[in-house]
mmCIF file of C-alpha atoms (C1' of nucleotides) in Angstrom:
data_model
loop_
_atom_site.group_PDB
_atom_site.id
_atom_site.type_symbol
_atom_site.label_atom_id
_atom_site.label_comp_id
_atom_site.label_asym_id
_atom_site.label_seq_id
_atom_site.Cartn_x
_atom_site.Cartn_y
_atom_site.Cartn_z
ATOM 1 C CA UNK A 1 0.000 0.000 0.000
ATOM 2 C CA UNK A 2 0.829 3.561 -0.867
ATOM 3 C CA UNK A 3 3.467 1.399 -3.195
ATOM 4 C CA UNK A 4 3.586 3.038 -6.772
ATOM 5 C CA UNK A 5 4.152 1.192 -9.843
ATOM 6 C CA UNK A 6 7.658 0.193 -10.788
ATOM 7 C CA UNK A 7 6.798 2.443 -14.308
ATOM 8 C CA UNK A 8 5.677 5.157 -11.975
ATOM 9 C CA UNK A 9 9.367 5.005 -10.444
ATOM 10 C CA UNK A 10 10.782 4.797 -14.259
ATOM 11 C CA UNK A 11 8.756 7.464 -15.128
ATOM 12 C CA UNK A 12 10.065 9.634 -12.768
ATOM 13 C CA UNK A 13 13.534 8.828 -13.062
ATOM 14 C CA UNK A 14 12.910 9.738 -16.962
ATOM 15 C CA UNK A 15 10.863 13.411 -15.797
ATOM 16 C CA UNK A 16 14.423 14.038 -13.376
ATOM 17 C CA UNK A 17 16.958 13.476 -16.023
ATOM 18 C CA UNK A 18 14.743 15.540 -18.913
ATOM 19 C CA UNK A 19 14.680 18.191 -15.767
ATOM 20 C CA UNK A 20 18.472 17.865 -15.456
ATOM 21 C CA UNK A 21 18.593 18.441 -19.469
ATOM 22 C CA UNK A 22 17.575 21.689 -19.127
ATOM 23 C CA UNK A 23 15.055 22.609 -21.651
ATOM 24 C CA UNK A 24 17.249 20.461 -24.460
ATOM 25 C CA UNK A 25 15.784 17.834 -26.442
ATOM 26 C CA UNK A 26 16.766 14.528 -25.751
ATOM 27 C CA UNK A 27 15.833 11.911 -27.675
ATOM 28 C CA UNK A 28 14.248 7.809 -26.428
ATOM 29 C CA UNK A 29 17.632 6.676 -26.919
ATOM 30 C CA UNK A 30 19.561 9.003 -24.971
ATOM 31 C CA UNK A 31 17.201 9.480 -21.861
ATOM 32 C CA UNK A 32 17.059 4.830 -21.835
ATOM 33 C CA UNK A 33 20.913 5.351 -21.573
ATOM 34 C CA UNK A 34 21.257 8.166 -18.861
ATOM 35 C CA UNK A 35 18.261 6.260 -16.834
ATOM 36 C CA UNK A 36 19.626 2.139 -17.498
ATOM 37 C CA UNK A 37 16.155 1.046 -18.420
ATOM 38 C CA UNK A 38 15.034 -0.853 -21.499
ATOM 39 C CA UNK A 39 14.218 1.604 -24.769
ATOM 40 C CA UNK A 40 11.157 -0.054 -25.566
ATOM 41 C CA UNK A 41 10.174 1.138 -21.873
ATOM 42 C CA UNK A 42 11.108 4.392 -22.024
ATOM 43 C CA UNK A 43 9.344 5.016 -25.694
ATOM 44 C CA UNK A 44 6.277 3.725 -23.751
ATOM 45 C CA UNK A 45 6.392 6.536 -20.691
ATOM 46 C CA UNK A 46 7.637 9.518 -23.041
ATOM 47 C CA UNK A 47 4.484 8.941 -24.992
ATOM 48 C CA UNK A 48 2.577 8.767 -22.184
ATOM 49 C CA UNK A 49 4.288 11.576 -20.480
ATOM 50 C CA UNK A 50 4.095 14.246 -24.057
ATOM 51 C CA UNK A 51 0.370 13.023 -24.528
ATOM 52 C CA UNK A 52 -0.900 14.033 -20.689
ATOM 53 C CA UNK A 53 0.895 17.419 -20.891
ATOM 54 C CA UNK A 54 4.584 17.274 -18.847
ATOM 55 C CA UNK A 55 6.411 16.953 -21.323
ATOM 56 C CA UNK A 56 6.689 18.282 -25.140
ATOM 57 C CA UNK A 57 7.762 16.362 -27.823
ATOM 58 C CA UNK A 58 9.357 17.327 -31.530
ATOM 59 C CA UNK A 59 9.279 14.823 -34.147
ATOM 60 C CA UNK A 60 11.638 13.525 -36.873
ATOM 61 C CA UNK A 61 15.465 13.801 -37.120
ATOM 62 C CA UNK A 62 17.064 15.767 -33.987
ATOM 63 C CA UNK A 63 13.714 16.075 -32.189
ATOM 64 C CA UNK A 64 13.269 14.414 -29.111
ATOM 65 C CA UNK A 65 11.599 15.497 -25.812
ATOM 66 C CA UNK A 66 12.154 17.927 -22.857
ATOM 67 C CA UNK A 67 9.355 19.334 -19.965
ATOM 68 C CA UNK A 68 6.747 20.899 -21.030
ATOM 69 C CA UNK A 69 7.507 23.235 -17.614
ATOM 70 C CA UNK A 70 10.394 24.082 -15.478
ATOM 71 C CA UNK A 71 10.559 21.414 -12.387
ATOM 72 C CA UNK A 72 9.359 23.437 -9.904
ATOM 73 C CA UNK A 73 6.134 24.194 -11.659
ATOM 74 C CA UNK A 74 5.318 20.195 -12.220
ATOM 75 C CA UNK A 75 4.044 18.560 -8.462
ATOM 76 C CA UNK A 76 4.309 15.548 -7.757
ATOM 77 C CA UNK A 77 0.478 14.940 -7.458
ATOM 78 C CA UNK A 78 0.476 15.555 -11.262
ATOM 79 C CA UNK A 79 2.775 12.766 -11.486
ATOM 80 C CA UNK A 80 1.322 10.067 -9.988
ATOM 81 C CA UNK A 81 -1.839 11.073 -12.020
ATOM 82 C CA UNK A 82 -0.547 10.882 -15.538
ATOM 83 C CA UNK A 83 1.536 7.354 -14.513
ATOM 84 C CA UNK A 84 -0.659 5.638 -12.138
ATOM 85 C CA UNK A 85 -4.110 7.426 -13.046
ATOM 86 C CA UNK A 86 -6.209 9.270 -11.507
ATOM 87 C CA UNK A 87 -5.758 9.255 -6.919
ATOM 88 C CA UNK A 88 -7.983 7.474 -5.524
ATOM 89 C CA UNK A 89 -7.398 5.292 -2.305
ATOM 90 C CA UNK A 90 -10.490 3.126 -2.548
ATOM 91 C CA UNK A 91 -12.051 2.022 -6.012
ATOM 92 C CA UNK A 92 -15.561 4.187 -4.888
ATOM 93 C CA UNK A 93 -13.628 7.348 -4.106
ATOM 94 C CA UNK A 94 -13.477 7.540 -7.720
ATOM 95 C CA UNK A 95 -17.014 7.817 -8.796
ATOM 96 C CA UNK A 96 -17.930 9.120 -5.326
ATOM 97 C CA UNK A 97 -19.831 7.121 -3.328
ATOM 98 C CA UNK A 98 -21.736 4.425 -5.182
ATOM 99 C CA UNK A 99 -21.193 0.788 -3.682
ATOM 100 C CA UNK A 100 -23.190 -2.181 -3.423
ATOM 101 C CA UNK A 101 -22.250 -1.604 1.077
ATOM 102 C CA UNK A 102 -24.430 1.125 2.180
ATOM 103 C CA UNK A 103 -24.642 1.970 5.410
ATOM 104 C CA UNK A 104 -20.660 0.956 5.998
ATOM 105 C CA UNK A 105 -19.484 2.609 3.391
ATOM 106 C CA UNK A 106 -18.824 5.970 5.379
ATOM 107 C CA UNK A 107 -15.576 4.196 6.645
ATOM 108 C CA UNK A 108 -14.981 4.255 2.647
ATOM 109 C CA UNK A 109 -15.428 8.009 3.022
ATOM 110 C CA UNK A 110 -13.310 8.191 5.799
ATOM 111 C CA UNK A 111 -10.237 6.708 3.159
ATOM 112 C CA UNK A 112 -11.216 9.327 0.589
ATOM 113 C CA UNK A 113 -10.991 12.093 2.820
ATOM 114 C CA UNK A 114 -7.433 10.671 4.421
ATOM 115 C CA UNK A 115 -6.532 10.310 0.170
ATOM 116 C CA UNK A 116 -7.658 13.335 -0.213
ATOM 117 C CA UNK A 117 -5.617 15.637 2.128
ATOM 118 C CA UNK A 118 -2.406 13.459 0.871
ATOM 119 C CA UNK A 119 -2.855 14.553 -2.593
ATOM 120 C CA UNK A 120 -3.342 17.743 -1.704
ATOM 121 C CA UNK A 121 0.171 17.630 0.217
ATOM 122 C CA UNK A 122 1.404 16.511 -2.835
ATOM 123 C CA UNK A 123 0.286 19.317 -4.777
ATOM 124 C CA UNK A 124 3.298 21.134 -2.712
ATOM 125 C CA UNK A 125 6.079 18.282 -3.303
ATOM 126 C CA UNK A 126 7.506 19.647 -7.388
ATOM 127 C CA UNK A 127 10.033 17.578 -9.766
ATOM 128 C CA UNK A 128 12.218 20.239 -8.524
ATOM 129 C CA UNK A 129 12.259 18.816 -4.879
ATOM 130 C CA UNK A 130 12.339 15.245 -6.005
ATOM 131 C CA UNK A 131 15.236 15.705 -7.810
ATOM 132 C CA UNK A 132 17.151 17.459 -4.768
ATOM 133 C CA UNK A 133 15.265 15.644 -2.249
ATOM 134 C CA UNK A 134 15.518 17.388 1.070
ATOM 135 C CA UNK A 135 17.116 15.020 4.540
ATOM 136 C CA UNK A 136 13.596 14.665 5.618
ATOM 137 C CA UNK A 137 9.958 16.049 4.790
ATOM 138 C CA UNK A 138 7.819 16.616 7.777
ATOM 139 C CA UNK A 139 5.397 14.543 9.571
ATOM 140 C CA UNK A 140 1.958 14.877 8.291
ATOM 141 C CA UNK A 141 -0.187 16.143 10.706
ATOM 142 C CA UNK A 142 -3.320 13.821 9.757
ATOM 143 C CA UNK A 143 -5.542 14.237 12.599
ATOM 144 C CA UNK A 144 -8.976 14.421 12.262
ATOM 145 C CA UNK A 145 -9.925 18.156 12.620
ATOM 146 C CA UNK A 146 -12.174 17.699 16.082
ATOM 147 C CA UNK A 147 -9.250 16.641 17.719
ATOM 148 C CA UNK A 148 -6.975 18.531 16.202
ATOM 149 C CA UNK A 149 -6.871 20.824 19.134
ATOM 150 C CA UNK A 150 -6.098 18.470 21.848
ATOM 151 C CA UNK A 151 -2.421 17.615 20.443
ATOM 152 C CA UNK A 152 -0.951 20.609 18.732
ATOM 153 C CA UNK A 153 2.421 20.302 20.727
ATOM 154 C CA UNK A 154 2.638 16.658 19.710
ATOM 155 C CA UNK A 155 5.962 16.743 18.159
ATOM 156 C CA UNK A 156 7.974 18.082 20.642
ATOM 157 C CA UNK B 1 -1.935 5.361 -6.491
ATOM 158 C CA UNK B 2 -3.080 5.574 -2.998
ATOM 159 C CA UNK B 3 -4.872 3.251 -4.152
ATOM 160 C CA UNK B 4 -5.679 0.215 -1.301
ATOM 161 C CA UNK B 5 -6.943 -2.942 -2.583
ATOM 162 C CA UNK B 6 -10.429 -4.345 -2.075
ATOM 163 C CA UNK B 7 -9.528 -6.533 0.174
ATOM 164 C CA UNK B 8 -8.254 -3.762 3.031
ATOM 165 C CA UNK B 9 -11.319 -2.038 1.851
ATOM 166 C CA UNK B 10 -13.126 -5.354 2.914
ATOM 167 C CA UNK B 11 -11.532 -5.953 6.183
ATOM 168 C CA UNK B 12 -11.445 -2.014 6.935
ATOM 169 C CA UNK B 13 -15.571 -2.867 6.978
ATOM 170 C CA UNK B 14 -15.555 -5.494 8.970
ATOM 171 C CA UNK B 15 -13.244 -4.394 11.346
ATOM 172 C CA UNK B 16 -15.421 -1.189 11.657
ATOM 173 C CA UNK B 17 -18.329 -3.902 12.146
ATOM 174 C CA UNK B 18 -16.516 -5.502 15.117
ATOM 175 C CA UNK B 19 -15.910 -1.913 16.574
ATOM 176 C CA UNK B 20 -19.571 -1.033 17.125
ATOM 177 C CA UNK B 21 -20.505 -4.810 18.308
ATOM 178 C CA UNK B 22 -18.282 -3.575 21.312
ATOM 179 C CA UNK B 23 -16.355 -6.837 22.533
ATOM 180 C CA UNK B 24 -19.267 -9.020 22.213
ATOM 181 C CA UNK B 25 -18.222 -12.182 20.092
ATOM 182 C CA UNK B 26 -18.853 -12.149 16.464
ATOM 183 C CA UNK B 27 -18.577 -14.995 14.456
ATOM 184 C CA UNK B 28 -17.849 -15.141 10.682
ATOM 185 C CA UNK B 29 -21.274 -15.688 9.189
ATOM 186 C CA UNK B 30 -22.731 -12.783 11.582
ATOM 187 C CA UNK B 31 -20.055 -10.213 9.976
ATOM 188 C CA UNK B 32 -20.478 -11.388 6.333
ATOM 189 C CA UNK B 33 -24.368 -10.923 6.893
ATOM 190 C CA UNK B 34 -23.636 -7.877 8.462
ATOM 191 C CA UNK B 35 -21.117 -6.135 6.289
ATOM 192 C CA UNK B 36 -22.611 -8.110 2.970
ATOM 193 C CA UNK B 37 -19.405 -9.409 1.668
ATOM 194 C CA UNK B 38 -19.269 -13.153 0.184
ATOM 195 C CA UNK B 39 -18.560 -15.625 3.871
ATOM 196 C CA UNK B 40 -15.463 -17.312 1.899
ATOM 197 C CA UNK B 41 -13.805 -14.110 1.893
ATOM 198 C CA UNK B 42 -15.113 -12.743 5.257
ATOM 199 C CA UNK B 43 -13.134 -16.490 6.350
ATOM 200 C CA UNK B 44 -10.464 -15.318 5.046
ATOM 201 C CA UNK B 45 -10.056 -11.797 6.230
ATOM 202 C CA UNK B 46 -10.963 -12.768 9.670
ATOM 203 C CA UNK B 47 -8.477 -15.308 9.854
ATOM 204 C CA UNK B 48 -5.847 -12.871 8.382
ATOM 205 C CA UNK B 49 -7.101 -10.177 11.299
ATOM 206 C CA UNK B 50 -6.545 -12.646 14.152
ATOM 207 C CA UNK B 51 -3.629 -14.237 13.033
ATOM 208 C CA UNK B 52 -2.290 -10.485 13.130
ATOM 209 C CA UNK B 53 -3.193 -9.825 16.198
ATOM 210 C CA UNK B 54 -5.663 -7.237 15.774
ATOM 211 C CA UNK B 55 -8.921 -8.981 16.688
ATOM 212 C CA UNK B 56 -9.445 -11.979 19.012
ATOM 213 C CA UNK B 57 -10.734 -15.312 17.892
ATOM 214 C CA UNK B 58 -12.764 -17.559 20.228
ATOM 215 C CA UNK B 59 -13.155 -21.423 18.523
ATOM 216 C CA UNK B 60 -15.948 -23.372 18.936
ATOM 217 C CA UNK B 61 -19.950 -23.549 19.015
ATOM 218 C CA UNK B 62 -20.423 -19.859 20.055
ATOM 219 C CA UNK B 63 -17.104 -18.674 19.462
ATOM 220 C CA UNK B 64 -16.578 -15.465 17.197
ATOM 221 C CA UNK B 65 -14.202 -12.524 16.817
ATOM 222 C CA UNK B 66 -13.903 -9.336 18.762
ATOM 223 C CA UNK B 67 -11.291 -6.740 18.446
ATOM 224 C CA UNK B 68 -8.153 -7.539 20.713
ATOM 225 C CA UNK B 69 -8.200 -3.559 21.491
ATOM 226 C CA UNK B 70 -10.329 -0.701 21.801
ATOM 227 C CA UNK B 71 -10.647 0.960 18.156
ATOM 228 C CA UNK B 72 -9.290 4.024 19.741
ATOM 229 C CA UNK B 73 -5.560 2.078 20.434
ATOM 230 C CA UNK B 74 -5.715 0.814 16.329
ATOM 231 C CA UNK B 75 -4.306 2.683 14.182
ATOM 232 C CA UNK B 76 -5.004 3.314 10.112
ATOM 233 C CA UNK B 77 -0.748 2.831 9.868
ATOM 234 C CA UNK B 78 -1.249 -0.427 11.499
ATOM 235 C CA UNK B 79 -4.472 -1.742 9.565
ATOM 236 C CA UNK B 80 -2.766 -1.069 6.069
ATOM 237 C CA UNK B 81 0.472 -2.934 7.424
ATOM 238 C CA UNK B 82 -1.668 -5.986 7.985
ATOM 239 C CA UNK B 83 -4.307 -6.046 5.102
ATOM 240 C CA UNK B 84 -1.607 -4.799 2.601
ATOM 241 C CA UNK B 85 1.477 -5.885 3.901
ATOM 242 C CA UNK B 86 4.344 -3.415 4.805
ATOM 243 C CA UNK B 87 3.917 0.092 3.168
ATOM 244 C CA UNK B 88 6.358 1.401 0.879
ATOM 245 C CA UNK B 89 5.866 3.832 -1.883
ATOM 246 C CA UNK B 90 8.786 2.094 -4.263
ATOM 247 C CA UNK B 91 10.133 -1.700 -4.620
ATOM 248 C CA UNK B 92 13.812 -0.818 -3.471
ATOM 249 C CA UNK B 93 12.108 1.247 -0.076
ATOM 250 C CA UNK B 94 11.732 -1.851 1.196
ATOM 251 C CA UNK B 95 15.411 -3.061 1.557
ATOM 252 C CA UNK B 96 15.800 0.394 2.217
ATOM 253 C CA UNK B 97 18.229 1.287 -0.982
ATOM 254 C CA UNK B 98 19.553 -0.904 -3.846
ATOM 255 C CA UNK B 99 18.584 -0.917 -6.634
ATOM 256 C CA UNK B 100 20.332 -1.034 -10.171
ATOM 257 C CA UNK B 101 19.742 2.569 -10.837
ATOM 258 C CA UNK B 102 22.368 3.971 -8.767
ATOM 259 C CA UNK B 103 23.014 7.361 -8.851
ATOM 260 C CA UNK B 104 19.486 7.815 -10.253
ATOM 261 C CA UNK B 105 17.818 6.544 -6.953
ATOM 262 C CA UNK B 106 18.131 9.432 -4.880
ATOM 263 C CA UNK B 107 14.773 9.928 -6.192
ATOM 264 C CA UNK B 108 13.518 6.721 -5.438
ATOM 265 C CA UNK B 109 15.209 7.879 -2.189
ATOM 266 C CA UNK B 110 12.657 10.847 -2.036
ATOM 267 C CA UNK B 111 9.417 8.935 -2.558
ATOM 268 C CA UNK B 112 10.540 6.713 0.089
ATOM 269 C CA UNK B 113 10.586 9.968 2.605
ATOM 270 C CA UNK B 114 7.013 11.061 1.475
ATOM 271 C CA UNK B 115 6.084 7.295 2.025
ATOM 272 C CA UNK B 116 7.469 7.453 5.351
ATOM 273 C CA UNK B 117 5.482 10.910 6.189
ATOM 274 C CA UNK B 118 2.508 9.609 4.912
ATOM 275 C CA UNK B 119 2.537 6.397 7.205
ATOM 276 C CA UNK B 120 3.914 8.447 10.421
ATOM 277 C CA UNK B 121 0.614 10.358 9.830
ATOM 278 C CA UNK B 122 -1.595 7.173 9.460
ATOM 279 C CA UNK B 123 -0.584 6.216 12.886
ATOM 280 C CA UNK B 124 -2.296 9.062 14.200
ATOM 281 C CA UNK B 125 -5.513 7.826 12.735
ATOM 282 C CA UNK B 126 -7.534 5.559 14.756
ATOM 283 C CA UNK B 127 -10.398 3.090 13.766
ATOM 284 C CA UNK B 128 -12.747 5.059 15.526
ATOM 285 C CA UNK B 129 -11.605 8.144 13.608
ATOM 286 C CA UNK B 130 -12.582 5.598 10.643
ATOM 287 C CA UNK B 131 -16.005 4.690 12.175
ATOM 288 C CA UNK B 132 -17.217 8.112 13.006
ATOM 289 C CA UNK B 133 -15.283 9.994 10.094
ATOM 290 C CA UNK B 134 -15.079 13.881 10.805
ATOM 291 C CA UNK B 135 -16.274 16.107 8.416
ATOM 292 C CA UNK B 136 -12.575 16.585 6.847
ATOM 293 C CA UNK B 137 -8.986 15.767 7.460
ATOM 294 C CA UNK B 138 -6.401 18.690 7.423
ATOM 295 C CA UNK B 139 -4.696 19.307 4.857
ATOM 296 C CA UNK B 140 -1.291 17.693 5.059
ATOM 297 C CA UNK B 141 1.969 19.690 4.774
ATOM 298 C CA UNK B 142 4.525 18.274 2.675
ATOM 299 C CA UNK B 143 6.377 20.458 1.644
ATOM 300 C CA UNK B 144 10.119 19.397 1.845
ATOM 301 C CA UNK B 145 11.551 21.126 5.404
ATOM 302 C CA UNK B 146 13.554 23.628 3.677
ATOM 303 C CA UNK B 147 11.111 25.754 2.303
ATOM 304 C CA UNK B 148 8.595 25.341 5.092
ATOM 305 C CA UNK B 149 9.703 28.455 6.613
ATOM 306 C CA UNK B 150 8.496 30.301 3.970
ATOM 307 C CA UNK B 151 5.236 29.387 3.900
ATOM 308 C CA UNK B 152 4.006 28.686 7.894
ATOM 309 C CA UNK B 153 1.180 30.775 6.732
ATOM 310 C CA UNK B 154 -0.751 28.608 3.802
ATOM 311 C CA UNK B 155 -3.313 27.777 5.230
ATOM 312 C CA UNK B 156 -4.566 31.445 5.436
ATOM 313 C "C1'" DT C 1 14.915 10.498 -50.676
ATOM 314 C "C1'" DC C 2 17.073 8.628 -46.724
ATOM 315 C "C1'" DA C 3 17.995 8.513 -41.881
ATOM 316 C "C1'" DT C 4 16.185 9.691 -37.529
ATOM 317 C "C1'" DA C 5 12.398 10.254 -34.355
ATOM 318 C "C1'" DT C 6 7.910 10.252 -32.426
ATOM 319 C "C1'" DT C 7 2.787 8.212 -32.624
ATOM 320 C "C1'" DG C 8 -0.574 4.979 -31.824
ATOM 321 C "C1'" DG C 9 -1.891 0.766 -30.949
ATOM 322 C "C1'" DA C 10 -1.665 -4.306 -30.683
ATOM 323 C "C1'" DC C 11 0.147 -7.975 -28.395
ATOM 324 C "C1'" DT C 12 2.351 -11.337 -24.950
ATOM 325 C "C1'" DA C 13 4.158 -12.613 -20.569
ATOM 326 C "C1'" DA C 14 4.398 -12.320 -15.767
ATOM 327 C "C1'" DA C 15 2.802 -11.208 -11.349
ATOM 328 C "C1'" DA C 16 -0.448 -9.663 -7.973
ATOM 329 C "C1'" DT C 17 -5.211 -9.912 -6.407
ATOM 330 C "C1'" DA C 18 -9.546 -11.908 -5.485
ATOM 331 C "C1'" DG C 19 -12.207 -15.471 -4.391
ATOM 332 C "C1'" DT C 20 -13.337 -20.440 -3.262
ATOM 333 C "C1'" DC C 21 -12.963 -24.807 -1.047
ATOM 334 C "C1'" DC C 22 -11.374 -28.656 1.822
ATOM 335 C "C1'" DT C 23 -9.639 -30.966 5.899
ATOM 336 C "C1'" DA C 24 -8.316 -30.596 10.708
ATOM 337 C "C1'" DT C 25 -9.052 -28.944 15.325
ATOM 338 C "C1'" DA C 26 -11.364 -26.764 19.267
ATOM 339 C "C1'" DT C 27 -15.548 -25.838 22.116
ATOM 340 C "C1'" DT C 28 -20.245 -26.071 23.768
ATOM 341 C "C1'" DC C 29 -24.310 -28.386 24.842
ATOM 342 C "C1'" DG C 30 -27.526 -32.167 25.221
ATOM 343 C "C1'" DC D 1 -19.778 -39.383 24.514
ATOM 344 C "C1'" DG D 2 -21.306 -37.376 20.205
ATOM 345 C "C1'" DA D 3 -23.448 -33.894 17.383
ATOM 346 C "C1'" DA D 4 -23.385 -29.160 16.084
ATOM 347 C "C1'" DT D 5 -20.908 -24.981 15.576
ATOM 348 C "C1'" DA D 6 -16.778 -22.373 14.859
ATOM 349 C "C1'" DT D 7 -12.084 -21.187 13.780
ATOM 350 C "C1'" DA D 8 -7.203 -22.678 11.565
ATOM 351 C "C1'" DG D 9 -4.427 -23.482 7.936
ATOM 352 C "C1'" DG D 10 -3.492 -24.010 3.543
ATOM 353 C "C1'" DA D 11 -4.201 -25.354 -1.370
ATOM 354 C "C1'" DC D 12 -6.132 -23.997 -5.413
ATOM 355 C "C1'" DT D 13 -8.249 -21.438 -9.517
ATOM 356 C "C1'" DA D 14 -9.659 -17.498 -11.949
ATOM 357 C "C1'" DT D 15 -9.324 -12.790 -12.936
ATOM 358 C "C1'" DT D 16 -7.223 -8.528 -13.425
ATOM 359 C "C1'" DT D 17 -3.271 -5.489 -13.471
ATOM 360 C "C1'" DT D 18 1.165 -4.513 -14.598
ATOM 361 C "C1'" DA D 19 5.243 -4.871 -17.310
ATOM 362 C "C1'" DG D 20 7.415 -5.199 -21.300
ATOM 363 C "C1'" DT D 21 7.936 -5.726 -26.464
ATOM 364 C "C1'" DC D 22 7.109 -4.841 -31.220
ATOM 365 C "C1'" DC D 23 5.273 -2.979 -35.565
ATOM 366 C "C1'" DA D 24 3.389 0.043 -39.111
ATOM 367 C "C1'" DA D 25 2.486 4.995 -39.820
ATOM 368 C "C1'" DT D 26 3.853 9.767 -39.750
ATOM 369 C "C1'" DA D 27 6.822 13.803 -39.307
ATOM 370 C "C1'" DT D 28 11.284 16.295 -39.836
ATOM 371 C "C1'" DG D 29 15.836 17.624 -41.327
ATOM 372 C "C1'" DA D 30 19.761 17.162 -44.276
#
DNA sequence: TCATATTGGACTAAAATAGTCCTATATTCG
DNA sequence: CGAATATAGGACTATTTTAGTCCAATATGA
């Protein structure tokens, strides 16, 4: 659980090195050889990647692909949507609220709303910081809002 | 992504259901009556939840589950660890750090911090938070330790 | 026109997930 | 004791997802 996809992973490897390119093309070939990972792979994710948006591609001789936007301005939310679809922790939370369970499904809502405040947090995580990760991001301060009060000095 | 399967969705029911019967002994076909999920995999789930050590079994002619602890002393962190198995956002955050990208991985390096936020937080949420959801979870800030100073103020 | 690239989609293989079933063991009650 | 009721443990199958490969078409530059 909260595991992404090994072509998530690839995918971002491949978003860091175009980042570390700078704005200059770089072609299938040249970003499976700066990331190790087969070509036929990496054809697959830039395709995916140009086609949702982060990334821009040029065709024919010397084209080749580079972000569509510096680093800082991609998040990591956006990410995970292009390469693992759309955030959703349970399958309901998608088309919210519709399952055969009723009555217990409000502990269903209860997983949306914790999958919702995490992609929100990840709305504020960018390429940029992935690439240079920090020593540590905070702790997430999940608590449910009517206790939130009780435990504000929690950490020390 | 954030995605849990339907099989913690499953056993997030029933052990919800086992919450509000309040210690009183449960046994399998009373919880897959109860929470409407096939009684094969209701077996199953059960048996996975005791063997973990987060409910209590009872054998024989009126024998049942019950939760081993009050919901309050469960935590979400905890739940996912057993219904899921151990979190981690990438493969090679597991064996915490080899894997044959090398240089490359600090970024596998950075989901694996998120991942670790994101389950620090879960521990802070309790089945009963998951019973009686509140109306909303804060929102979570992620944003990499170096820059929070700039921005204590988000939240308006 | 040729070499270099991306585009779009089909296709196969492998692995994880979901779901079912069977036999053994423990407990209660008549 | 013996019948009825439950859990325990594990094998097993089917389904779905994920990963990975390949091909024919199109675009571009020299």
């Amino acid at each position: 659980m909260l595991r992404i996809s090994r072509l998530t992973d690839y995918g971002t490897l491949i978003l860091v090195h175009l980042a570390s390119r700078n704005g200059r093309l770089c072609s299938a070939n040249d970003v499976a050889t700066a990331v190790r990972i087969a070509l036929p792979t990496v054809q697959k994710l830039l395709k995916l990647l140009a086609s949702s948006g982060l990334a821009h591609s040029t065709r024919g001789a010397e084209g080749g692909y580079c972000l569509s936007r510096p680093p800082e301005l991609i998040s990591a939310a956006e990410i995970l949507d292009v390469l693992e679809g759309p955030v959703a922790i349970t399958e309901c939370s998608i088309e919210d609220g519709h399952c055969h369970l009723e009555a217990s499904c409000s502990v269903g809502s209860a997983w949306q709303r914790i999958s919702k405040s995490m992609r929100t947090s990840l709305e504020n995580v960018s390429l940029a910081d992935l690439e240079n990760p920090p020593a540590s991001f905070p702790v997430i301060d999940l608590t449910p809002a009517h206790r939130a009060s009780q435990r504000t000095s929690q950490r020390s």
